[in-house]
Amino acid sequence: MAGRRNFQLGIAGRLGISFGAVAILAVVANLIVEGKVSVLPAPEVHQDRRPAPAPPPPPPPPTPVVDAPAPAPVRPPFPSIEPLQRALDRIDHAVDGSADGDIAELTTRYEKLGAELERTAAGFSSGATAAGESPPARFMVTVRAYRQQGADLIELTATRRKLMSDYSARFEQLNTRVKKSLDHAWKIFGRVVARQSLVKLTSDLDDLRRRYVEFVSAETVDSSTFDTLGASEGTLAQTLAQDRAGFTSAEGQDWYTKSQADLQAMSDARRALLKVDRDRKEGARKFSDEATTVASILGRMGKTETYVDRHPTSTHATAVKPAPGPSIGGTKRMTNGESAISAPRATLSIVGASTSAATAATGAVASPSTPADAAGNALGERAAAAADAASMVDLETHDRRTLIAWLSGGVLLLVVYISAGTALSIVRPVRRLLGASARIAKGETGVTVPRGGIRELDTLALAFNDMAAQLAVAQAAARDQTHLLEAKVAERTFQLQELAQRDPLTRLANRRHFFTLLEAAIEQATTEQRLVGVFFIDVDNFKNMNDSLGHEFGDKVLQTIAARLTDVTRSFGFAARLSGDEFTIVYESASTIEDIRLAGIQLIQAFEEPMPLEGRDLIISISAGASVYPEHAQNVEALLRAADAALYEAKALGRSQLALFTPALLEAATERFHTEQGLRRALDRGEFDLVFQPEINLQTCEVELVEALLRWRRPDGRIAAPGEFLAVAEASGLILQINDWVLRRVIEIAAKWHHGHWPEVRVAINVSPRQLYDNSFVDQVQELLEQHRLPARCIEIELTENVLQTGSATIASLRRLRAYGIAIALDDFGTGFSSLASLEQLPLTRIKLDRSLIASIDTNPRSASIAKAIIQLCQGLGLQITAEGIERLEQLAPLVGYPALFAQGYLLARPQSMDDLFPVMSKLPALTKSLVRSSITHLPDAQLVEALPLVTAAVNK
């Protein structure tokens, strides 16, 4: 079986055998027909042993010669018709060739051919007249008409070619314009997305192109091609007209106008073509009629001539070649009248009829001198021999035909056998392949196809079996992968569900899941008549920690906080992370509000213990605001708003505090919201203003510095102090925009004073720590000073101790400011927890004692001692000192006598507008001296002795 398969024939081999057999049959049949192959043996010719015939008798004696009559006069020969025929042929070829080639060149050539035709026709007419047969008078008129009709046909052909060219050019212009518009349309995955009308227009153009090809392919324009092309043009015109507004808006009025003009020009050209083709058809008919007329005239000239033994009997003969064919003796008649010119190609042909009386079978005519019996015998023998030869030829022809029939039948059977075998060798394997494919499609494995059939399909079956085996392996692997994929999908689905419900960093419930859990807790509490507590928690100073230690460390801090919150709340509820460092705690079922309050205290106290993290013990505090369902709110959003309002109150109370919601807190939150909105509008409306409060040197009683203070002129006319809105501005982030405005305005005013009547001006500006976060703040200050040509010494930056919590980058910015020559003052000194550290780390030039120390300096010995110690410490460090909030004479008395001490407060001067500042400043030295003298009476004796020299110097000065 394997050896048999090695010798399988393919389709090419089988077809090659069939075609080879047919070719051999054709060659053999041709050889047989041509007689080059002897099918039968050559016939034997048996000659009779009869005596040869007697020799012919001697010729008769010669006949005496008789004198011939005198010859008749000879006319000139009849002219040859061939030059005229060639001239007519050249005219006809020129007319036929007008469809191709250059019209101008063809017209010039035709003029020459026409002139040549007339000269040839005139020569022929003269020759015929001389030969005795004048042509009709209309012969030359007909020739000229024939020439003119040809010229007219050439002109009409030129017109037709121009009209076809115009039609094609207009069509290509319109088609190119539409294709360009379609090319500019969108393309998504290879498909054109364009206006439906533009797509319809393209389809109509393609249909018109097909009709145009049919129109051009026709030799002439008939009504069907004309109407079909006109219908396509009408469809195209209708598409253009139906969406004229769309085409005009999308492609432009010029596009639409040009398209209409092209279509109208095409219609005009088509109608003109119809008229031209009708004229051409009529011209061709006339041209043919003229050719027929010329042929008939020539046919009547030079009538039948008789030739006997090549001696003409007429006085004029036309030299005509005899018709081909054997001619043994006899006569031949040539008829010129049988010549004709065929239209539309005027071809002149002379047809000759010949007759011959031949005795090819006998070979000779019996001589009168031969005896009759001998002639009869010879004639009989020759006839018998001819009959035998004919019989042999007929037999040979019959045998050849029989052989060819057998060969044809055999080859036909071979072809049928090979064709049937080939068909079966193709159909059966194909059916087996289709069946196997269907089984594989149903999911069966291990499917194989039996081999067999032609070589190509057997090879395909072998490849199919290999493919089926590989497919079975792939299916098994696919099933395994499917199981793995399903397991992975289940795992990922669980992970996605976790991501949808859990915060990815802390693994606490996220905001969406928190809302769901809280709503479920509210529904259950409603059913059980219980309370639900919601705590809004914020990590104190987390931003400073995040900025100073890095976001990666901050994320670990949040994870540690989340773990501690989970431990604390496991007994009464759950924790969730809303965003950033904001967390929420839900007390799911409480009996009283006191239970919720105690749980809040437990949360605050849980963070009093340090948290170990990467070898550090972090002390982190939290602030919490709490709301209760249903006392404070009835839904999730309202409970969160209430808890947020309570959180704001807790932060206002200080760090690590808990606050329960009260309606007043919501009102305060509403007020904060309105304040924030008003601040945003105030920046746009220019509602902010500056006032200036002097700082007086108690040693010289002179004003050496003024502090710029911000005021907000509310829309209702009330002036708001910074304490009413700065906290809101700080929380909302508007403080940056406000401080930027203050900085620009103060430098602008200080420059005006410096270049005016206060050259030694010094203005203190309060700066938020947030401004120092920006590395460009120092560059901005320098740029403003240079812009207004203001010395750096004229500006003093005031900031609070919170700046220490913003990191080393902020301290570096302060040092850059100080190096530039700008003074740095620390405001509210004495109220923070790191005051001494600030004196060591910050590049300070001034300390401003907080008003809380000055308020009780005359009534509380401890406050007086602290103030005295701070003043002495700062003087030892070379720092200037300003005491804020001096409102009573008794508060001024303890401060008298210290050098380089500045006083600021309502006792000396209130904040003044820019216009009122200088009149007040001019009165302050005298007022300060008077107050200093009056304050001496309130000093103890020991302090009076120390302060007296300084007071005396200041008063005398």
mmCIF file of N, CA and C in Angstrom, residues 822-887:
data_model
loop_
_atom_site.group_PDB
_atom_site.id
_atom_site.type_symbol
_atom_site.label_atom_id
_atom_site.label_comp_id
_atom_site.label_asym_id
_atom_site.label_seq_id
_atom_site.Cartn_x
_atom_site.Cartn_y
_atom_site.Cartn_z
ATOM 1 N N ILE A 822 16.372 91.317 54.244
ATOM 2 C CA ILE A 822 15.013 91.471 54.756
ATOM 3 C C ILE A 822 14.991 91.011 56.211
ATOM 4 N N ALA A 823 14.398 91.829 57.106
ATOM 5 C CA ALA A 823 14.313 91.494 58.518
ATOM 6 C C ALA A 823 13.258 90.408 58.727
ATOM 7 N N ILE A 824 13.483 89.542 59.773
ATOM 8 C CA ILE A 824 12.581 88.432 60.081
ATOM 9 C C ILE A 824 12.124 88.593 61.523
ATOM 10 N N ALA A 825 10.798 88.655 61.744
ATOM 11 C CA ALA A 825 10.238 88.804 63.092
ATOM 12 C C ALA A 825 9.401 87.581 63.423
ATOM 13 N N LEU A 826 9.494 87.133 64.689
ATOM 14 C CA LEU A 826 8.699 86.002 65.167
ATOM 15 C C LEU A 826 7.549 86.551 65.987
ATOM 16 N N ASP A 827 6.314 86.353 65.467
ATOM 17 C CA ASP A 827 5.109 86.898 66.108
ATOM 18 C C ASP A 827 4.564 85.914 67.131
ATOM 19 N N ASP A 828 3.780 86.454 68.085
ATOM 20 C CA ASP A 828 3.098 85.653 69.116
ATOM 21 C C ASP A 828 4.085 84.802 69.908
ATOM 22 N N PHE A 829 5.267 85.350 70.204
ATOM 23 C CA PHE A 829 6.266 84.587 70.944
ATOM 24 C C PHE A 829 5.800 84.361 72.383
ATOM 25 N N GLY A 830 6.030 83.130 72.861
ATOM 26 C CA GLY A 830 5.661 82.804 74.231
ATOM 27 C C GLY A 830 4.421 81.948 74.340
ATOM 28 N N THR A 831 3.767 81.627 73.238
ATOM 29 C CA THR A 831 2.531 80.836 73.308
ATOM 30 C C THR A 831 2.731 79.410 72.799
ATOM 31 N N GLY A 832 3.846 79.121 72.081
ATOM 32 C CA GLY A 832 4.051 77.790 71.521
ATOM 33 C C GLY A 832 4.787 76.882 72.471
ATOM 34 N N PHE A 833 5.183 75.689 71.910
ATOM 35 C CA PHE A 833 5.889 74.700 72.725
ATOM 36 C C PHE A 833 7.364 74.609 72.355
ATOM 37 N N SER A 834 7.792 75.386 71.439
ATOM 38 C CA SER A 834 9.195 75.279 71.009
ATOM 39 C C SER A 834 9.785 76.661 70.813
ATOM 40 N N SER A 835 9.512 77.572 71.683
ATOM 41 C CA SER A 835 9.959 78.944 71.510
ATOM 42 C C SER A 835 11.465 79.052 71.543
ATOM 43 N N LEU A 836 12.112 78.370 72.477
ATOM 44 C CA LEU A 836 13.566 78.462 72.567
ATOM 45 C C LEU A 836 14.220 77.842 71.340
ATOM 46 N N ALA A 837 13.633 76.761 70.831
ATOM 47 C CA ALA A 837 14.182 76.154 69.614
ATOM 48 C C ALA A 837 14.065 77.109 68.441
ATOM 49 N N SER A 838 12.984 77.872 68.395
ATOM 50 C CA SER A 838 12.820 78.820 67.298
ATOM 51 C C SER A 838 13.867 79.914 67.359
ATOM 52 N N LEU A 839 14.250 80.336 68.572
ATOM 53 C CA LEU A 839 15.292 81.364 68.699
ATOM 54 C C LEU A 839 16.629 80.854 68.186
ATOM 55 N N GLU A 840 16.838 79.544 68.292
ATOM 56 C CA GLU A 840 18.123 78.988 67.883
ATOM 57 C C GLU A 840 18.153 78.660 66.379
ATOM 58 N N GLN A 841 17.006 78.206 65.811
ATOM 59 C CA GLN A 841 17.002 77.717 64.433
ATOM 60 C C GLN A 841 16.683 78.801 63.403
ATOM 61 N N LEU A 842 15.826 79.748 63.764
ATOM 62 C CA LEU A 842 15.355 80.715 62.775
ATOM 63 C C LEU A 842 16.287 81.923 62.702
ATOM 64 N N PRO A 843 16.499 82.475 61.505
ATOM 65 C CA PRO A 843 17.357 83.671 61.335
ATOM 66 C C PRO A 843 16.573 84.937 61.697
ATOM 67 N N LEU A 844 16.307 85.158 62.985
ATOM 68 C CA LEU A 844 15.417 86.219 63.440
ATOM 69 C C LEU A 844 16.171 87.517 63.669
ATOM 70 N N THR A 845 15.426 88.611 63.520
ATOM 71 C CA THR A 845 15.942 89.944 63.884
ATOM 72 C C THR A 845 15.064 90.606 64.938
ATOM 73 N N ARG A 846 13.835 90.089 65.164
ATOM 74 C CA ARG A 846 12.911 90.710 66.113
ATOM 75 C C ARG A 846 12.030 89.628 66.744
ATOM 76 N N ILE A 847 11.671 89.867 68.020
ATOM 77 C CA ILE A 847 10.725 89.021 68.737
ATOM 78 C C ILE A 847 9.558 89.908 69.169
ATOM 79 N N LYS A 848 8.317 89.405 68.895
ATOM 80 C CA LYS A 848 7.131 90.146 69.304
ATOM 81 C C LYS A 848 6.443 89.345 70.409
ATOM 82 N N LEU A 849 6.459 89.931 71.631
ATOM 83 C CA LEU A 849 5.833 89.271 72.777
ATOM 84 C C LEU A 849 4.333 89.212 72.572
ATOM 85 N N ASP A 850 3.755 88.013 72.805
ATOM 86 C CA ASP A 850 2.335 87.823 72.592
ATOM 87 C C ASP A 850 1.541 88.647 73.604
ATOM 88 N N ARG A 851 0.354 89.119 73.134
ATOM 89 C CA ARG A 851 -0.482 89.960 73.975
ATOM 90 C C ARG A 851 -0.971 89.214 75.221
ATOM 91 N N SER A 852 -0.913 87.857 75.207
ATOM 92 C CA SER A 852 -1.360 87.114 76.394
ATOM 93 C C SER A 852 -0.417 87.328 77.572
ATOM 94 N N LEU A 853 0.872 87.597 77.336
ATOM 95 C CA LEU A 853 1.815 87.902 78.420
ATOM 96 C C LEU A 853 1.645 89.348 78.892
ATOM 97 N N ILE A 854 1.420 90.254 77.928
ATOM 98 C CA ILE A 854 1.304 91.664 78.285
ATOM 99 C C ILE A 854 -0.014 91.932 79.023
ATOM 100 N N ALA A 855 -1.055 91.134 78.748
ATOM 101 C CA ALA A 855 -2.364 91.393 79.343
ATOM 102 C C ALA A 855 -2.317 91.355 80.871
ATOM 103 N N SER A 856 -1.483 90.480 81.457
ATOM 104 C CA SER A 856 -1.440 90.349 82.942
ATOM 105 C C SER A 856 -0.084 90.734 83.501
ATOM 106 N N ILE A 857 0.685 91.497 82.744
ATOM 107 C CA ILE A 857 2.029 91.840 83.207
ATOM 108 C C ILE A 857 2.001 92.752 84.429
ATOM 109 N N ASP A 858 0.910 93.513 84.605
ATOM 110 C CA ASP A 858 0.826 94.425 85.750
ATOM 111 C C ASP A 858 0.059 93.820 86.913
ATOM 112 N N THR A 859 -0.525 92.669 86.722
ATOM 113 C CA THR A 859 -1.333 92.064 87.787
ATOM 114 C C THR A 859 -0.798 90.718 88.221
ATOM 115 N N ASN A 860 -0.016 90.064 87.390
ATOM 116 C CA ASN A 860 0.465 88.712 87.687
ATOM 117 C C ASN A 860 1.986 88.739 87.723
ATOM 118 N N PRO A 861 2.532 88.555 88.911
ATOM 119 C CA PRO A 861 3.994 88.570 89.008
ATOM 120 C C PRO A 861 4.653 87.527 88.097
ATOM 121 N N ARG A 862 4.001 86.393 87.912
ATOM 122 C CA ARG A 862 4.600 85.352 87.050
ATOM 123 C C ARG A 862 4.712 85.848 85.602
ATOM 124 N N SER A 863 3.635 86.534 85.145
ATOM 125 C CA SER A 863 3.687 87.076 83.787
ATOM 126 C C SER A 863 4.774 88.124 83.663
ATOM 127 N N ALA A 864 4.903 88.954 84.689
ATOM 128 C CA ALA A 864 5.940 89.985 84.662
ATOM 129 C C ALA A 864 7.332 89.368 84.642
ATOM 130 N N SER A 865 7.523 88.297 85.449
ATOM 131 C CA SER A 865 8.835 87.644 85.490
ATOM 132 C C SER A 865 9.151 86.986 84.147
ATOM 133 N N ILE A 866 8.130 86.336 83.547
ATOM 134 C CA ILE A 866 8.363 85.686 82.244
ATOM 135 C C ILE A 866 8.706 86.733 81.192
ATOM 136 N N ALA A 867 7.956 87.847 81.183
ATOM 137 C CA ALA A 867 8.217 88.894 80.203
ATOM 138 C C ALA A 867 9.621 89.461 80.387
ATOM 139 N N LYS A 868 10.004 89.677 81.664
ATOM 140 C CA LYS A 868 11.338 90.223 81.933
ATOM 141 C C LYS A 868 12.421 89.250 81.459
ATOM 142 N N ALA A 869 12.221 87.950 81.728
ATOM 143 C CA ALA A 869 13.216 86.953 81.327
ATOM 144 C C ALA A 869 13.340 86.882 79.796
ATOM 145 N N ILE A 870 12.213 86.953 79.105
ATOM 146 C CA ILE A 870 12.262 86.882 77.639
ATOM 147 C C ILE A 870 12.971 88.116 77.085
ATOM 148 N N ILE A 871 12.652 89.282 77.658
ATOM 149 C CA ILE A 871 13.293 90.511 77.171
ATOM 150 C C ILE A 871 14.793 90.453 77.374
ATOM 151 N N GLN A 872 15.220 90.015 78.523
ATOM 152 C CA GLN A 872 16.654 89.940 78.790
ATOM 153 C C GLN A 872 17.323 88.894 77.882
ATOM 154 N N LEU A 873 16.620 87.777 77.657
ATOM 155 C CA LEU A 873 17.175 86.738 76.785
ATOM 156 C C LEU A 873 17.351 87.265 75.366
ATOM 157 N N CYS A 874 16.364 87.941 74.875
ATOM 158 C CA CYS A 874 16.436 88.457 73.497
ATOM 159 C C CYS A 874 17.483 89.555 73.369
ATOM 160 N N GLN A 875 17.585 90.391 74.408
ATOM 161 C CA GLN A 875 18.624 91.420 74.356
ATOM 162 C C GLN A 875 20.008 90.792 74.364
ATOM 163 N N GLY A 876 20.141 89.689 75.091
ATOM 164 C CA GLY A 876 21.419 88.987 75.098
ATOM 165 C C GLY A 876 21.741 88.375 73.738
ATOM 166 N N LEU A 877 20.698 88.028 72.978
ATOM 167 C CA LEU A 877 20.903 87.456 71.640
ATOM 168 C C LEU A 877 20.988 88.531 70.566
ATOM 169 N N GLY A 878 20.859 89.800 70.951
ATOM 170 C CA GLY A 878 20.946 90.881 69.984
ATOM 171 C C GLY A 878 19.681 91.054 69.164
ATOM 172 N N LEU A 879 18.542 90.646 69.683
ATOM 173 C CA LEU A 879 17.293 90.742 68.954
ATOM 174 C C LEU A 879 16.482 91.933 69.438
ATOM 175 N N GLN A 880 15.801 92.622 68.515
ATOM 176 C CA GLN A 880 14.875 93.664 68.906
ATOM 177 C C GLN A 880 13.593 93.023 69.445
ATOM 178 N N ILE A 881 12.862 93.804 70.301
ATOM 179 C CA ILE A 881 11.676 93.260 70.968
ATOM 180 C C ILE A 881 10.538 94.243 70.781
ATOM 181 N N THR A 882 9.364 93.696 70.471
ATOM 182 C CA THR A 882 8.147 94.495 70.385
ATOM 183 C C THR A 882 7.106 93.869 71.312
ATOM 184 N N ALA A 883 6.567 94.685 72.209
ATOM 185 C CA ALA A 883 5.510 94.223 73.117
ATOM 186 C C ALA A 883 4.176 94.604 72.499
ATOM 187 N N GLU A 884 3.323 93.565 72.213
ATOM 188 C CA GLU A 884 2.043 93.792 71.554
ATOM 189 C C GLU A 884 0.931 93.931 72.607
ATOM 190 N N GLY A 885 -0.127 94.590 72.220
ATOM 191 C CA GLY A 885 -1.343 94.623 73.024
ATOM 192 C C GLY A 885 -1.285 95.538 74.230
ATOM 193 N N ILE A 886 -0.515 96.621 74.201
ATOM 194 C CA ILE A 886 -0.461 97.562 75.332
ATOM 195 C C ILE A 886 -1.683 98.478 75.240
ATOM 196 N N GLU A 887 -2.588 98.296 76.180
ATOM 197 C CA GLU A 887 -3.839 99.053 76.147
ATOM 198 C C GLU A 887 -4.046 99.906 77.403
#
